[in-house]
Short mmCIF file of C-alpha atoms and ligand atoms in Angstrom, two decimals:
data_model
loop_
_atom_site.label_atom_id
_atom_site.label_comp_id
_atom_site.label_asym_id
_atom_site.label_seq_id
_atom_site.Cartn_x
_atom_site.Cartn_y
_atom_site.Cartn_z
CA MET I 1 48.37 68.20 129.38
CA TYR I 2 45.85 67.48 132.10
CA TYR I 3 42.74 69.29 133.25
CA VAL I 4 41.93 69.98 136.88
CA SER I 5 38.75 71.08 138.61
CA THR I 6 38.39 74.73 139.67
CA ARG I 7 37.22 73.37 143.04
CA ASP I 8 39.90 70.72 143.51
CA ASN I 9 37.27 68.03 144.01
CA TYR I 10 38.03 65.59 141.19
CA PRO I 11 41.07 63.73 139.86
CA ARG I 12 42.83 65.37 136.92
CA VAL I 13 41.69 64.15 133.51
CA SER I 14 42.86 64.06 129.87
CA THR I 15 41.40 66.45 127.27
CA ALA I 16 39.26 63.67 125.83
CA LYS I 17 37.80 62.96 129.25
CA ALA I 18 37.21 66.66 129.98
CA VAL I 19 35.38 67.03 126.66
CA LYS I 20 33.32 63.91 127.25
CA LEU I 21 32.35 64.84 130.81
CA GLY I 22 31.54 68.48 130.00
CA MET I 23 31.58 69.77 133.56
CA VAL I 24 33.16 68.30 136.68
CA PRO I 25 30.64 65.71 137.97
CA THR I 26 31.16 66.89 141.56
CA GLY I 27 30.71 70.59 140.68
CA GLY I 28 33.26 72.98 139.21
CA LEU I 29 34.78 73.36 135.76
CA PHE I 30 37.74 71.77 134.03
CA VAL I 31 40.71 74.05 133.35
CA PRO I 32 44.19 73.34 131.99
CA GLU I 33 46.58 72.41 134.79
CA LYS I 34 49.08 74.82 133.26
CA VAL I 35 48.40 77.24 130.43
CA PRO I 36 51.03 76.77 127.69
CA LYS I 37 53.00 79.72 126.26
CA ILE I 38 53.16 79.90 122.48
CA SER I 39 56.59 78.86 121.31
CA SER I 40 56.50 80.46 117.85
CA LYS I 41 57.03 84.15 117.27
CA LEU I 42 53.89 85.97 116.16
CA ILE I 43 55.67 87.15 113.04
CA ASP I 44 56.27 83.55 112.02
CA MET I 45 52.56 82.76 112.31
CA MET I 46 51.43 85.64 110.15
CA ASP I 47 50.93 83.73 106.92
CA LEU I 48 48.95 80.81 108.33
CA THR I 49 45.39 80.25 107.13
CA TYR I 50 42.66 80.13 109.78
CA GLY I 51 42.73 76.33 109.65
CA GLN I 52 46.51 76.19 110.04
CA LEU I 53 46.42 78.60 112.95
CA ALA I 54 43.64 76.57 114.59
CA GLN I 55 45.77 73.45 114.21
CA GLU I 56 48.70 75.24 115.84
CA ILE I 57 46.74 76.58 118.83
CA LEU I 58 44.63 73.46 119.42
CA GLN I 59 47.75 71.28 119.57
CA TYR I 60 48.81 73.03 122.74
CA PHE I 61 45.65 71.92 124.50
CA LEU I 62 44.53 68.67 122.85
CA THR I 63 47.75 66.87 123.70
CA ASP I 64 46.09 63.45 123.76
CA TYR I 65 44.85 63.92 120.17
CA THR I 66 47.23 63.14 117.30
CA ARG I 67 48.20 65.78 114.76
CA GLU I 68 46.08 63.96 112.18
CA GLU I 69 43.05 63.81 114.45
CA ILE I 70 43.15 67.53 115.11
CA GLU I 71 43.67 68.19 111.42
CA GLU I 72 40.59 66.15 110.57
CA CYS I 73 38.48 68.12 113.06
CA VAL I 74 39.78 71.44 111.74
CA ILE I 75 39.24 70.59 108.07
CA ARG I 76 35.69 69.43 108.67
CA ALA I 77 34.74 72.46 110.73
CA TYR I 78 36.41 75.42 109.06
CA HIS I 79 35.39 74.52 105.54
CA PRO I 80 34.15 76.86 102.76
CA ASP I 81 30.88 74.90 102.57
CA ILE I 82 30.25 75.73 106.22
CA PHE I 83 31.59 79.26 106.71
CA ASP I 84 30.60 81.79 104.09
CA SER I 85 33.92 83.64 104.28
CA PRO I 86 37.26 82.04 103.30
CA GLU I 87 38.82 83.90 106.23
CA ILE I 88 36.34 82.22 108.63
CA VAL I 89 36.58 85.23 110.98
CA PRO I 90 37.10 88.38 108.84
CA LEU I 91 38.25 91.60 110.47
CA HIS I 92 36.39 94.71 109.32
CA LYS I 93 37.95 98.14 109.76
CA LEU I 94 35.25 100.41 111.11
CA GLU I 95 37.42 103.48 111.48
CA ASP I 96 40.93 104.47 112.45
CA ARG I 97 42.18 102.05 115.14
CA THR I 98 38.79 100.37 115.52
CA PHE I 99 38.09 96.94 114.08
CA ILE I 100 35.17 94.53 114.11
CA MET I 101 35.91 90.80 114.45
CA GLU I 102 33.03 89.15 112.58
CA LEU I 103 32.34 85.90 114.37
CA TRP I 104 29.07 85.12 112.60
CA HIS I 105 30.00 83.61 109.25
CA GLY I 106 28.97 80.09 110.29
CA PRO I 107 25.75 78.25 109.39
CA THR I 108 23.48 79.84 112.01
CA ALA I 109 24.78 83.41 111.74
CA ALA I 110 26.03 83.70 115.32
CA PHE I 111 29.35 83.31 117.06
CA LYS I 112 28.53 80.01 118.78
CA ASP I 113 29.07 78.29 115.42
CA VAL I 114 32.84 78.85 115.62
CA ALA I 115 32.98 76.47 118.59
CA LEU I 116 29.96 74.28 117.88
CA GLN I 117 31.19 73.38 114.42
CA ILE I 118 34.36 71.78 115.79
CA MET I 119 33.49 70.61 119.30
CA PRO I 120 31.30 67.69 118.10
CA HIS I 121 34.34 66.32 116.23
CA PHE I 122 36.44 66.60 119.40
CA LEU I 123 33.72 64.69 121.21
CA SER I 124 33.42 62.03 118.51
CA LYS I 125 37.18 61.40 118.74
CA ALA I 126 37.07 61.48 122.55
CA ILE I 127 34.49 58.72 122.49
CA GLN I 128 36.75 56.61 120.26
CA LYS I 129 39.78 57.29 122.45
CA LEU I 130 38.08 56.37 125.67
CA ALA I 131 36.93 53.21 123.91
CA ALA I 132 33.37 53.89 124.87
CA ASP I 133 31.23 51.05 123.60
CA LYS I 134 27.99 52.98 123.77
CA GLU I 135 26.20 55.27 121.40
CA THR I 136 26.30 58.87 122.67
CA VAL I 137 23.08 60.85 122.63
CA ILE I 138 23.24 64.60 123.14
CA LEU I 139 20.21 66.21 124.76
CA VAL I 140 19.74 69.96 124.41
CA ALA I 141 17.01 72.26 125.73
CA THR I 142 16.91 75.51 123.80
CA SER I 143 15.08 78.79 123.76
CA GLY I 144 15.95 79.04 120.07
CA ASP I 145 19.48 79.81 118.98
CA THR I 146 21.72 77.29 120.71
CA GLY I 147 19.53 74.43 119.47
CA LYS I 148 20.10 75.25 115.83
CA ALA I 149 23.84 75.81 116.31
CA ALA I 150 24.14 72.45 118.11
CA LEU I 151 22.07 70.67 115.44
CA GLU I 152 24.29 72.05 112.69
CA GLY I 153 27.42 71.09 114.62
CA PHE I 154 26.39 67.52 115.40
CA LYS I 155 24.71 66.84 112.07
CA ASP I 156 26.20 63.64 110.56
CA VAL I 157 28.93 63.34 113.21
CA GLU I 158 29.79 59.68 113.63
CA GLY I 159 28.68 57.78 116.72
CA ILE I 160 26.53 60.61 118.10
CA LYS I 161 22.84 61.41 117.94
CA ILE I 162 21.32 64.71 118.99
CA ILE I 163 17.83 65.48 120.28
CA VAL I 164 16.84 69.12 120.72
CA PHE I 165 13.81 70.15 122.78
CA TYR I 166 12.23 73.58 122.51
CA PRO I 167 9.07 75.11 124.01
CA TYR I 168 6.04 74.68 121.76
CA GLY I 169 5.03 78.15 120.56
CA GLY I 170 7.93 79.59 122.58
CA VAL I 171 10.42 80.33 119.80
CA SER I 172 10.14 82.63 116.81
CA ARG I 173 8.81 81.28 113.52
CA MET I 174 12.25 81.74 112.00
CA GLN I 175 14.00 79.87 114.80
CA GLU I 176 11.46 77.07 114.54
CA LEU I 177 11.95 76.76 110.80
CA GLN I 178 15.72 76.86 111.18
CA MET I 179 15.54 73.83 113.46
CA ALA I 180 12.74 71.99 111.68
CA THR I 181 14.58 72.05 108.34
CA THR I 182 17.86 70.62 109.68
CA GLU I 183 19.11 67.72 107.60
CA GLY I 184 21.29 64.84 108.79
CA SER I 185 20.34 61.30 109.71
CA ASN I 186 21.25 61.73 113.40
CA THR I 187 19.31 64.91 114.23
CA HIS I 188 15.97 65.07 116.05
CA VAL I 189 13.89 68.04 117.11
CA VAL I 190 10.88 67.95 119.42
CA SER I 191 8.68 70.75 120.71
CA LEU I 192 7.37 70.25 124.25
CA LYS I 193 4.20 71.77 125.65
CA GLY I 194 5.57 74.14 128.27
CA ASN I 195 7.88 77.13 128.51
CA PHE I 196 11.67 77.15 128.21
CA ASP I 197 12.23 76.57 131.94
CA ASP I 198 9.93 73.51 131.80
CA CYS I 199 11.96 72.13 128.89
CA GLN I 200 15.27 72.80 130.60
CA ASN I 201 14.10 71.24 133.85
CA ALA I 202 12.75 68.18 132.03
CA VAL I 203 16.11 67.66 130.30
CA LYS I 204 17.99 68.17 133.58
CA GLU I 205 15.77 65.57 135.24
CA VAL I 206 16.53 63.07 132.51
CA PHE I 207 20.27 63.60 133.08
CA ALA I 208 19.86 63.26 136.82
CA ASP I 209 17.69 60.11 136.79
CA PRO I 210 20.00 57.19 137.69
CA GLU I 211 17.42 54.52 136.94
CA PHE I 212 16.67 55.83 133.47
CA ASN I 213 20.37 56.27 132.72
CA SER I 214 21.21 52.73 133.73
CA PHE I 215 18.29 51.50 131.61
CA LEU I 216 19.77 53.44 128.68
CA ASN I 217 23.24 52.07 129.39
CA ASP I 218 21.86 48.54 129.23
CA LYS I 219 20.48 49.41 125.82
CA GLY I 220 23.89 50.67 124.72
CA VAL I 221 23.16 54.39 125.05
CA GLU I 222 24.94 57.09 127.05
CA LEU I 223 23.66 60.65 127.45
CA SER I 224 25.87 63.69 127.11
CA SER I 225 25.53 67.46 126.76
CA ALA I 226 27.04 70.12 124.53
CA ASN I 227 26.87 72.73 127.22
CA SER I 228 28.69 76.02 126.84
CA ILE I 229 30.88 75.31 129.87
CA ASN I 230 32.48 72.33 128.14
CA TRP I 231 36.21 73.02 127.65
CA GLY I 232 35.78 71.73 124.09
CA ARG I 233 33.66 74.78 123.35
CA LEU I 234 36.06 77.24 124.90
CA VAL I 235 39.34 76.23 123.30
CA PRO I 236 38.35 76.88 119.64
CA GLN I 237 37.52 80.46 120.65
CA ILE I 238 41.15 81.16 121.63
CA VAL I 239 42.11 80.85 117.96
CA TYR I 240 40.33 83.95 116.67
CA TYR I 241 42.04 86.25 119.18
CA PHE I 242 45.40 85.29 117.69
CA TRP I 243 43.89 85.38 114.20
CA SER I 244 42.67 88.97 114.56
CA TYR I 245 45.95 90.10 116.05
CA LEU I 246 47.95 88.50 113.23
CA ASN I 247 45.59 90.05 110.72
CA LEU I 248 46.33 93.52 112.15
CA MET I 249 50.06 92.84 111.85
CA LYS I 250 49.64 91.68 108.27
CA ARG I 251 47.79 94.88 107.39
CA ASN I 252 50.47 97.00 109.07
CA GLU I 253 47.91 98.36 111.51
CA ILE I 254 50.14 97.38 114.43
CA LYS I 255 53.78 96.56 115.01
CA GLU I 256 54.88 93.18 116.29
CA ASP I 257 54.23 92.91 120.04
CA GLU I 258 52.14 96.10 120.15
CA LYS I 259 49.43 95.75 122.78
CA ILE I 260 45.80 96.02 121.69
CA ASN I 261 42.36 96.03 123.38
CA PHE I 262 39.53 93.58 122.90
CA CYS I 263 35.96 94.69 123.62
CA ILE I 264 33.57 91.73 123.89
CA PRO I 265 29.77 91.65 124.25
CA THR I 266 29.41 89.24 127.15
CA GLY I 267 26.84 86.92 128.69
CA ASN I 268 28.17 83.66 130.03
CA PHE I 269 31.78 85.01 129.96
CA GLY I 270 32.98 82.27 127.58
CA ASN I 271 34.07 84.43 124.68
CA ILE I 272 36.02 87.00 126.68
CA LEU I 273 37.59 84.24 128.79
CA ALA I 274 38.97 82.61 125.64
CA GLY I 275 40.63 85.96 124.96
CA TYR I 276 42.13 85.93 128.43
CA TYR I 277 43.58 82.47 127.77
CA ALA I 278 45.10 83.83 124.54
CA TYR I 279 46.65 86.59 126.66
CA MET I 280 48.04 84.05 129.11
CA MET I 281 49.55 82.19 126.17
CA GLY I 282 51.44 85.33 125.21
CA LEU I 283 49.15 87.47 123.04
CA PRO I 284 49.98 91.18 123.63
CA VAL I 285 46.79 92.64 125.14
CA LYS I 286 46.45 95.93 126.96
CA ARG I 287 42.86 95.66 128.20
CA PHE I 288 39.81 93.47 127.89
CA ILE I 289 36.60 95.47 127.87
CA CYS I 290 33.66 93.42 129.11
CA ALA I 291 30.45 94.81 127.59
CA SER I 292 27.07 93.97 129.14
CA ASN I 293 23.47 94.93 128.47
CA GLU I 294 21.06 96.06 131.22
CA ASN I 295 21.63 92.72 133.00
CA LYS I 296 24.89 94.26 134.16
CA VAL I 297 25.99 91.85 136.90
CA LEU I 298 29.46 91.70 135.39
CA THR I 299 29.85 95.48 135.05
CA ASP I 300 29.07 95.84 138.73
CA PHE I 301 31.34 92.95 139.64
CA ILE I 302 34.33 94.35 137.76
CA ASN I 303 33.79 97.82 139.18
CA THR I 304 33.02 96.92 142.82
CA GLY I 305 34.32 93.39 143.47
CA THR I 306 30.86 92.17 144.49
CA TYR I 307 28.99 89.68 142.38
CA ASP I 308 25.33 90.13 143.16
CA ARG I 309 22.56 88.41 141.28
CA ARG I 310 19.85 89.58 143.70
CA ARG I 311 18.18 91.71 141.03
CA ASP I 312 15.44 91.44 138.46
CA PHE I 313 16.16 89.62 135.26
CA LYS I 314 15.51 91.90 132.27
CA LYS I 315 14.45 90.78 128.84
CA THR I 316 16.41 93.05 126.50
CA ASN I 317 16.94 93.54 122.78
CA SER I 318 20.23 91.61 123.04
CA PRO I 319 18.62 88.40 124.35
CA SER I 320 21.67 86.14 124.05
CA MET I 321 23.30 88.24 126.76
CA ASP I 322 20.34 88.17 129.14
CA ILE I 323 22.15 86.24 131.85
CA LEU I 324 22.61 86.73 135.59
CA ILE I 325 24.91 83.77 136.21
CA SER I 326 28.05 83.96 134.09
CA SER I 327 29.31 80.40 134.51
CA ASN I 328 32.74 80.88 132.99
CA LEU I 329 33.64 83.58 135.49
CA GLU I 330 34.61 80.71 137.79
CA ARG I 331 37.44 79.77 135.43
CA PHE I 332 38.65 83.38 135.25
CA LEU I 333 38.74 83.72 139.03
CA PHE I 334 40.60 80.42 139.29
CA GLU I 335 43.28 81.76 136.94
CA ILE I 336 43.47 85.22 138.45
CA THR I 337 43.87 83.87 142.01
CA GLY I 338 46.70 81.58 140.90
CA HIS I 339 44.57 78.41 141.13
CA ASN I 340 43.22 78.98 144.62
CA ALA I 341 40.58 76.23 144.53
CA ASP I 342 39.60 76.60 148.20
CA GLN I 343 38.80 80.24 147.63
CA ILE I 344 36.84 79.50 144.46
CA ARG I 345 34.81 76.81 146.19
CA SER I 346 33.90 79.14 149.04
CA TRP I 347 32.89 82.03 146.72
CA PHE I 348 30.73 79.85 144.52
CA GLU I 349 29.12 78.07 147.46
CA GLU I 350 28.30 81.48 148.81
CA LEU I 351 26.82 82.48 145.46
CA GLN I 352 24.67 79.35 145.59
CA SER I 353 23.40 79.98 149.09
CA THR I 354 23.17 83.79 149.30
CA ARG I 355 23.10 84.64 145.56
CA ALA I 356 26.08 86.98 146.00
CA PHE I 357 29.77 87.01 146.96
CA GLN I 358 32.51 89.54 147.44
CA ILE I 359 36.14 89.09 146.46
CA ASP I 360 39.16 90.43 148.36
CA SER I 361 40.85 93.66 147.29
CA VAL I 362 44.03 91.98 146.03
CA THR I 363 42.04 89.86 143.57
CA HIS I 364 39.90 92.83 142.64
CA ASP I 365 43.00 94.90 141.83
CA LYS I 366 44.31 92.11 139.65
CA ILE I 367 41.05 92.05 137.70
CA THR I 368 40.91 95.80 137.16
CA GLY I 369 44.55 95.65 136.11
CA ILE I 370 43.54 93.88 132.90
CA MET I 371 39.77 94.31 132.54
CA GLU I 372 37.19 97.08 132.22
CA GLY I 373 33.46 96.61 132.64
CA ASP I 374 30.64 98.78 131.33
CA PHE I 375 27.15 98.40 129.88
CA SER I 376 24.81 99.76 127.23
CA THR I 377 21.11 100.43 127.77
CA GLN I 378 18.59 99.17 125.22
CA ARG I 379 18.09 102.68 123.91
CA GLN I 380 21.80 103.32 123.57
CA THR I 381 22.09 100.01 121.74
CA LEU I 382 19.51 101.03 119.12
CA GLU I 383 21.04 104.51 118.79
CA THR I 384 24.43 102.95 118.22
CA ILE I 385 23.08 100.78 115.38
CA LYS I 386 21.58 103.84 113.73
CA GLU I 387 24.61 106.04 114.19
CA VAL I 388 27.14 103.47 112.98
CA TYR I 389 25.01 102.71 109.94
CA ARG I 390 24.71 106.39 109.08
CA LYS I 391 28.37 107.17 109.64
CA HIS I 392 30.05 104.04 108.35
CA ASP I 393 27.43 102.29 106.21
CA TYR I 394 27.97 99.22 108.36
CA LEU I 395 25.12 97.35 109.99
CA LEU I 396 25.48 96.03 113.56
CA ASP I 397 23.26 93.54 115.33
CA THR I 398 22.09 94.44 118.84
CA HIS I 399 24.75 92.36 120.66
CA THR I 400 27.59 93.86 118.65
CA ALA I 401 26.06 97.30 119.18
CA VAL I 402 26.37 96.78 122.95
CA GLY I 403 30.08 96.20 122.37
CA VAL I 404 30.47 99.25 120.14
CA ASN I 405 28.57 101.49 122.55
CA VAL I 406 30.68 100.40 125.50
CA TYR I 407 33.84 100.91 123.47
CA GLN I 408 32.76 104.45 122.52
CA LYS I 409 32.53 105.25 126.23
CA TYR I 410 35.90 103.65 126.97
CA ARG I 411 37.55 105.55 124.12
CA MET I 412 37.19 108.81 126.02
CA LYS I 413 39.92 107.49 128.34
CA ASP I 414 42.12 105.86 125.72
CA SER I 415 41.73 106.58 122.03
CA GLU I 416 45.26 105.57 121.08
CA THR I 417 45.22 101.81 121.50
CA VAL I 418 44.05 99.73 118.54
CA THR I 419 40.85 97.97 119.58
CA VAL I 420 39.08 94.91 118.23
CA ILE I 421 35.35 94.63 118.99
CA GLY I 422 33.74 91.20 118.88
CA SER I 423 30.73 90.97 116.57
CA THR I 424 28.69 88.03 117.80
CA ALA I 425 25.71 87.92 115.42
CA ASN I 426 24.78 88.83 111.90
CA PRO I 427 22.36 91.82 111.91
CA TYR I 428 19.70 89.88 109.98
CA LYS I 429 19.47 87.42 112.84
CA PHE I 430 17.92 90.11 115.06
CA ASN I 431 16.14 91.87 112.22
CA SER I 432 13.22 93.37 114.10
CA SER I 433 15.38 95.27 116.61
CA VAL I 434 17.77 96.32 113.87
CA LEU I 435 14.91 97.63 111.72
CA GLU I 436 13.46 99.38 114.75
CA ALA I 437 16.83 101.10 115.24
CA LEU I 438 16.91 102.32 111.65
CA LYS I 439 13.26 103.16 111.04
CA GLY I 440 11.49 103.39 114.40
CA LYS I 441 9.00 101.10 116.07
CA GLU I 442 6.19 101.97 113.65
CA ALA I 443 8.10 100.28 110.84
CA LEU I 444 7.52 96.91 112.51
CA GLU I 445 3.75 97.02 112.82
CA GLY I 446 1.83 94.11 111.36
CA LYS I 447 4.89 92.53 109.76
CA ASP I 448 6.22 89.02 110.31
CA GLU I 449 9.92 88.23 110.49
CA PHE I 450 10.21 87.25 106.87
CA VAL I 451 8.78 90.54 105.70
CA LEU I 452 11.14 92.37 108.06
CA LEU I 453 14.09 90.45 106.68
CA GLU I 454 13.22 91.49 103.16
CA GLU I 455 12.64 95.07 104.23
CA LEU I 456 16.02 95.24 105.90
CA ARG I 457 17.60 93.84 102.76
CA LYS I 458 15.97 96.54 100.67
CA ILE I 459 17.23 99.31 102.93
CA THR I 460 20.80 98.11 103.20
CA GLY I 461 21.26 96.18 99.98
CA GLN I 462 23.29 93.62 101.95
CA GLU I 463 22.92 89.93 101.13
CA ILE I 464 20.80 87.95 103.60
CA HIS I 465 22.95 85.42 105.50
CA PRO I 466 22.58 81.97 103.83
CA GLY I 467 21.43 80.38 107.10
CA LEU I 468 18.42 82.72 107.19
CA LYS I 469 17.58 82.85 103.50
CA ASN I 470 14.71 80.99 101.78
CA LEU I 471 13.75 79.22 104.99
CA GLU I 472 10.11 79.17 103.99
CA GLU I 473 10.93 77.15 100.90
CA LYS I 474 13.00 74.50 102.68
CA LYS I 475 11.52 71.11 103.49
CA VAL I 476 10.26 70.67 107.06
CA ILE I 477 11.85 67.47 108.32
CA HIS I 478 11.09 67.61 112.05
CA SER I 479 7.58 68.24 113.35
CA MET I 480 7.27 66.14 116.49
CA THR I 481 5.42 67.58 119.50
CA GLY I 482 5.09 66.03 122.93
CA GLU I 483 4.14 66.49 126.55
CA ILE I 484 6.79 67.57 129.09
CA ASP I 485 5.98 64.65 131.40
CA ASN I 486 6.49 62.22 128.58
CA ILE I 487 10.07 63.21 127.77
CA LYS I 488 11.65 59.85 128.66
CA GLN I 489 9.23 57.96 126.44
CA ILE I 490 9.97 60.42 123.62
CA VAL I 491 13.70 59.75 123.98
CA MET I 492 13.05 55.99 123.92
CA ASP I 493 10.80 56.26 120.87
CA ILE I 494 13.36 58.29 118.95
CA LEU I 495 16.13 55.84 119.83
CA GLU I 496 13.82 52.92 119.08
CA ILE I 497 14.51 51.17 122.37
C1 PLP U 1 26.17 83.56 123.37
C2 PLP U 1 26.18 84.93 122.80
C3 PLP U 1 26.83 86.01 123.44
C4 PLP U 1 27.51 85.87 124.79
O1 PLP U 1 28.70 85.13 124.75
P1 PLP U 1 29.31 84.49 126.09
O2 PLP U 1 30.41 83.61 125.65
O3 PLP U 1 28.17 83.71 126.70
O4 PLP U 1 29.75 85.61 126.94
C5 PLP U 1 26.83 87.25 122.83
N1 PLP U 1 26.18 87.44 121.66
C6 PLP U 1 25.56 86.45 121.00
C7 PLP U 1 24.85 86.74 119.73
C8 PLP U 1 25.53 85.15 121.55
O5 PLP U 1 24.88 84.18 120.90
#
């Protein structure tokens, strides 16, 4: 299988090349030239373990990887030492016909682990395949969460080093400790004196500096990124859509080929898009429900056909969904228009220049034929956490609560169809908002995150996620701080060149 650019501006490439390049160097995103249909019957896949199912699904896309290579990646990633549930992605029944797909059992307690635990192994193998003779160094700028997930994923992966930059004083104490205590001989963490935008711009400048890159190449080093638009991060997410469906069949909650809904808390549109690819492969889906927070660009887009980011950015209590540019939407539009690259290029150029674009009514009808869009306010999000905890004794994080709230609104139209809601973070990860939801804002006063964590544990009696537990007692391994303007020297010092 080959991968083509959504803007038809680059030769087609192998999977290994698509994973190594991340995004199309001339702009645009890599997508499969043709989406494969699953050849097995769903009923015949019912008894597979998560790892076996992953093997099965990944083989359709990683056609230039051998069976053994994929197997090695799968075994390393979806391992009981790494995910704290043998099912990897357990499905919790909330109530009749409503299920929660728990995507947060990985090392950092959020859904990005499912992809970031395996993608580094794809990349490591891609480097071998393309016979690259250079050491690959991943640079990441983070506002907190992605950095830790990437560090955990790349930790001890052969032939790759990772350097994560975060704003000094700009992440929570817990996030800082999560990163600073990362083990592994190939991981590096540096705080830079500036805000997140400064860090991100500094990293972008390093990538875009031809002189510095050719200097690095001479020293045997090549830079790369683990960006969320890399196809290697999207494809592992297709697996859990099949997994959840098969799980419902196994539990006799649905009949074979019965159509179900997926409701997904959405930011960059990666998670829900993976579901759409599962649907294109043959998974029986009735509707995808795209759930947003108050940054509801996607809700408006799905309902009106106009994508308009000319609005204020809001900092909400579901921060991982505070996004006004949903990068993966480009892939979705490419698929839904039947690979009309000229059209995609013109829409996204328009978005770049005017910060908005409008699609035609035929495309809009196609989108609303399969997808719903709605949003949850911050207050509704907190109320949902409280109500679900009271009614079902089940604790939601703020991102998942956005999904549940949006689903509750959708259910007024259709309460018959079995629905799976994506749960993208463990509630302890966003403990202060969750505690606020249960006990009110006063309960937070004068307490640091570690006290809040313990308080939440006392109320609910639920175990604290291992990735968040005993952080204060772990050894701090990384404590380097530097100046933004000095980033290139920092990279050189770390690489000892
Ligand atoms: C990244 C993230 C999301 C958004 O997922 P997308 O694939 O970007 O749509 C939602 N919730 C949490 C907790 C996340 O970390």
